[in-house]
Amino acid sequence: GQQVMQIPQYQHVQEGEDFTTYCNSSTTLSNIQWYKQRPGGHPVFLIQLVKSGEVKKQKRLTFQFGEAKKNSSLHITATQTTDVGTYFCAGDFGNEKLTFGTGTRLTIIP
Amino acid sequence: ETGVTQTPRHLVMGMTNKKSLKCEQHLGHNAMYWYKQSAKKPLELMFVYNFKEQTENNSVPSRFSPECPNSSHLFLHLHTLQPEDSALYLCASSFSGRSYEQYFGPGTRLTVT
């Protein structure tokens, strides 16, 4: 079936270090969304990428959609304790199926 | 955030009990979803409703029975659950069509004893 693989599963970083999570699909995606879930919370929508090679920024967060629209990444510059949580990508295969990745759990070491 | 509410927030039930989870959205959306979140499968889609009609059932056991009386309300009726059904059950809503972002409720933490 159509799956979205996300790596790494866990990431521990020192506060101030950068962080990146990657999302990969074996088939072309119509678009990709990113969500953040704080510990004890629920997923919250961050952004949607639609165009091939698209790059979007939200303050210290940079989102990229691959040229082939099969992969995406989320990069956080100079992490802060407020960045703690699990980051999910969710791929739309163009057939009304939004499939969530397995998530990357980010912990920050103060 | 109060766009999507869920009750109860916590539920403990025995395997022979019958209970219901409730979800309500105040965002004017017309699609609603049930997800199961556990340590094994972070976000597992269960059911999808578009304009009150069920459009997806991801091979969910019949002990889970959804109900969508209107576009603002969604229920999940539970009966004869198993301990492995213990998880966080999340409701979400969006405008119809999967390309729209989904708004999640706070979830119901279910424990089956």
PDB file of N, CA and C in Angstrom, chain A residues 31 33 35 37 42-43 45 48 88 92 96-98 100 102, chain B residues 1 35 37 42-43 56 90 98-102 104-106:
ATOM      1  N   ASN A  31       0.552  16.499  -2.544  1.00  0.00           N
ATOM      2  CA  ASN A  31       1.056  17.538  -1.656  1.00  0.00           C
ATOM      3  C   ASN A  31       1.453  16.882  -0.344  1.00  0.00           C
ATOM      4  N   GLN A  33       1.840  17.637   4.014  1.00  0.00           N
ATOM      5  CA  GLN A  33       1.564  18.510   5.147  1.00  0.00           C
ATOM      6  C   GLN A  33       2.467  18.113   6.304  1.00  0.00           C
ATOM      7  N   TYR A  35       2.780  18.384  10.641  1.00  0.00           N
ATOM      8  CA  TYR A  35       2.068  18.619  11.887  1.00  0.00           C
ATOM      9  C   TYR A  35       3.052  18.485  13.043  1.00  0.00           C
ATOM     10  N   GLN A  37       3.045  17.681  17.300  1.00  0.00           N
ATOM     11  CA  GLN A  37       2.283  17.244  18.462  1.00  0.00           C
ATOM     12  C   GLN A  37       3.161  17.413  19.700  1.00  0.00           C
ATOM     13  N   HIS A  42      -2.196  17.255  21.011  1.00  0.00           N
ATOM     14  CA  HIS A  42      -2.718  16.672  19.790  1.00  0.00           C
ATOM     15  C   HIS A  42      -2.004  17.285  18.597  1.00  0.00           C
ATOM     16  N   PRO A  43      -2.029  16.618  17.450  1.00  0.00           N
ATOM     17  CA  PRO A  43      -1.345  17.164  16.273  1.00  0.00           C
ATOM     18  C   PRO A  43      -1.926  18.513  15.864  1.00  0.00           C
ATOM     19  N   PHE A  45      -1.583  21.428  12.781  1.00  0.00           N
ATOM     20  CA  PHE A  45      -1.107  21.672  11.425  1.00  0.00           C
ATOM     21  C   PHE A  45      -0.061  22.780  11.410  1.00  0.00           C
ATOM     22  N   GLN A  48       1.568  23.294   4.519  1.00  0.00           N
ATOM     23  CA  GLN A  48       1.336  22.413   3.391  1.00  0.00           C
ATOM     24  C   GLN A  48       2.241  22.829   2.237  1.00  0.00           C
ATOM     25  N   PHE A  88       5.118  15.163  12.522  1.00  0.00           N
ATOM     26  CA  PHE A  88       4.562  14.221  11.549  1.00  0.00           C
ATOM     27  C   PHE A  88       4.485  14.872  10.178  1.00  0.00           C
ATOM     28  N   ASP A  92      -0.406  13.362   0.721  1.00  0.00           N
ATOM     29  CA  ASP A  92      -1.626  13.208  -0.075  1.00  0.00           C
ATOM     30  C   ASP A  92      -1.216  12.616  -1.416  1.00  0.00           C
ATOM     31  N   GLU A  96      -7.374  11.192  -2.488  1.00  0.00           N
ATOM     32  CA  GLU A  96      -8.118  11.448  -1.258  1.00  0.00           C
ATOM     33  C   GLU A  96      -7.670  10.545  -0.120  1.00  0.00           C
ATOM     34  N   LYS A  97      -6.374  10.304  -0.043  1.00  0.00           N
ATOM     35  CA  LYS A  97      -5.840   9.536   1.072  1.00  0.00           C
ATOM     36  C   LYS A  97      -4.670  10.297   1.695  1.00  0.00           C
ATOM     37  N   LEU A  98      -4.931  10.894   2.822  1.00  0.00           N
ATOM     38  CA  LEU A  98      -3.876  11.579   3.563  1.00  0.00           C
ATOM     39  C   LEU A  98      -3.252  10.564   4.504  1.00  0.00           C
ATOM     40  N   PHE A 100      -0.334   9.569   7.177  1.00  0.00           N
ATOM     41  CA  PHE A 100       0.634  10.140   8.105  1.00  0.00           C
ATOM     42  C   PHE A 100       1.880   9.271   8.202  1.00  0.00           C
ATOM     43  N   THR A 102       5.334   8.067  10.403  1.00  0.00           N
ATOM     44  CA  THR A 102       5.454   7.516  11.751  1.00  0.00           C
ATOM     45  C   THR A 102       5.907   8.545  12.774  1.00  0.00           C
TER      46      THR A 102
ATOM     47  N   GLU B   1      -7.312  26.318  22.096  1.00  0.00           N
ATOM     48  CA  GLU B   1      -7.992  25.981  20.843  1.00  0.00           C
ATOM     49  C   GLU B   1      -9.264  25.226  21.141  1.00  0.00           C
ATOM     50  N   TYR B  35      -9.102   8.855  14.438  1.00  0.00           N
ATOM     51  CA  TYR B  35      -7.772   8.261  14.407  1.00  0.00           C
ATOM     52  C   TYR B  35      -7.523   7.538  15.728  1.00  0.00           C
ATOM     53  N   GLN B  37      -4.269   6.507  18.105  1.00  0.00           N
ATOM     54  CA  GLN B  37      -2.844   6.761  18.299  1.00  0.00           C
ATOM     55  C   GLN B  37      -2.337   5.903  19.443  1.00  0.00           C
ATOM     56  N   PRO B  42       1.648   5.313  15.409  1.00  0.00           N
ATOM     57  CA  PRO B  42       1.449   6.696  15.851  1.00  0.00           C
ATOM     58  C   PRO B  42       0.132   7.340  15.452  1.00  0.00           C
ATOM     59  N   LEU B  43      -0.260   7.266  14.190  1.00  0.00           N
ATOM     60  CA  LEU B  43      -1.524   7.881  13.776  1.00  0.00           C
ATOM     61  C   LEU B  43      -2.189   6.959  12.767  1.00  0.00           C
ATOM     62  N   GLU B  56     -14.744   6.133   4.281  1.00  0.00           N
ATOM     63  CA  GLU B  56     -13.598   5.248   4.481  1.00  0.00           C
ATOM     64  C   GLU B  56     -13.713   4.516   5.808  1.00  0.00           C
ATOM     65  N   LEU B  90      -8.285  10.141  18.585  1.00  0.00           N
ATOM     66  CA  LEU B  90      -8.307  11.524  18.141  1.00  0.00           C
ATOM     67  C   LEU B  90      -9.366  11.724  17.069  1.00  0.00           C
ATOM     68  N   ARG B  98      -9.018  15.588   1.012  1.00  0.00           N
ATOM     69  CA  ARG B  98      -7.885  15.361   1.885  1.00  0.00           C
ATOM     70  C   ARG B  98      -6.775  16.400   1.756  1.00  0.00           C
ATOM     71  N   SER B  99      -6.859  17.255   0.774  1.00  0.00           N
ATOM     72  CA  SER B  99      -5.795  18.230   0.625  1.00  0.00           C
ATOM     73  C   SER B  99      -5.881  19.364   1.631  1.00  0.00           C
ATOM     74  N   TYR B 100      -6.990  19.456   2.309  1.00  0.00           N
ATOM     75  CA  TYR B 100      -7.142  20.500   3.299  1.00  0.00           C
ATOM     76  C   TYR B 100      -6.553  20.054   4.627  1.00  0.00           C
ATOM     77  N   GLU B 101      -5.976  20.999   5.355  1.00  0.00           N
ATOM     78  CA  GLU B 101      -5.389  20.657   6.640  1.00  0.00           C
ATOM     79  C   GLU B 101      -6.470  20.186   7.602  1.00  0.00           C
ATOM     80  N   GLN B 102      -6.055  19.291   8.477  1.00  0.00           N
ATOM     81  CA  GLN B 102      -6.976  18.734   9.450  1.00  0.00           C
ATOM     82  C   GLN B 102      -6.745  19.388  10.806  1.00  0.00           C
ATOM     83  N   PHE B 104      -7.314  18.831  14.759  1.00  0.00           N
ATOM     84  CA  PHE B 104      -7.528  17.736  15.694  1.00  0.00           C
ATOM     85  C   PHE B 104      -8.123  18.226  17.012  1.00  0.00           C
ATOM     86  N   GLY B 105      -8.916  17.348  17.617  1.00  0.00           N
ATOM     87  CA  GLY B 105      -9.365  17.581  18.972  1.00  0.00           C
ATOM     88  C   GLY B 105      -8.311  17.110  19.954  1.00  0.00           C
ATOM     89  N   PRO B 106      -8.548  17.324  21.257  1.00  0.00           N
ATOM     90  CA  PRO B 106      -7.554  16.959  22.262  1.00  0.00           C
ATOM     91  C   PRO B 106      -7.444  15.460  22.500  1.00  0.00           C
TER      92      PRO B 106
END
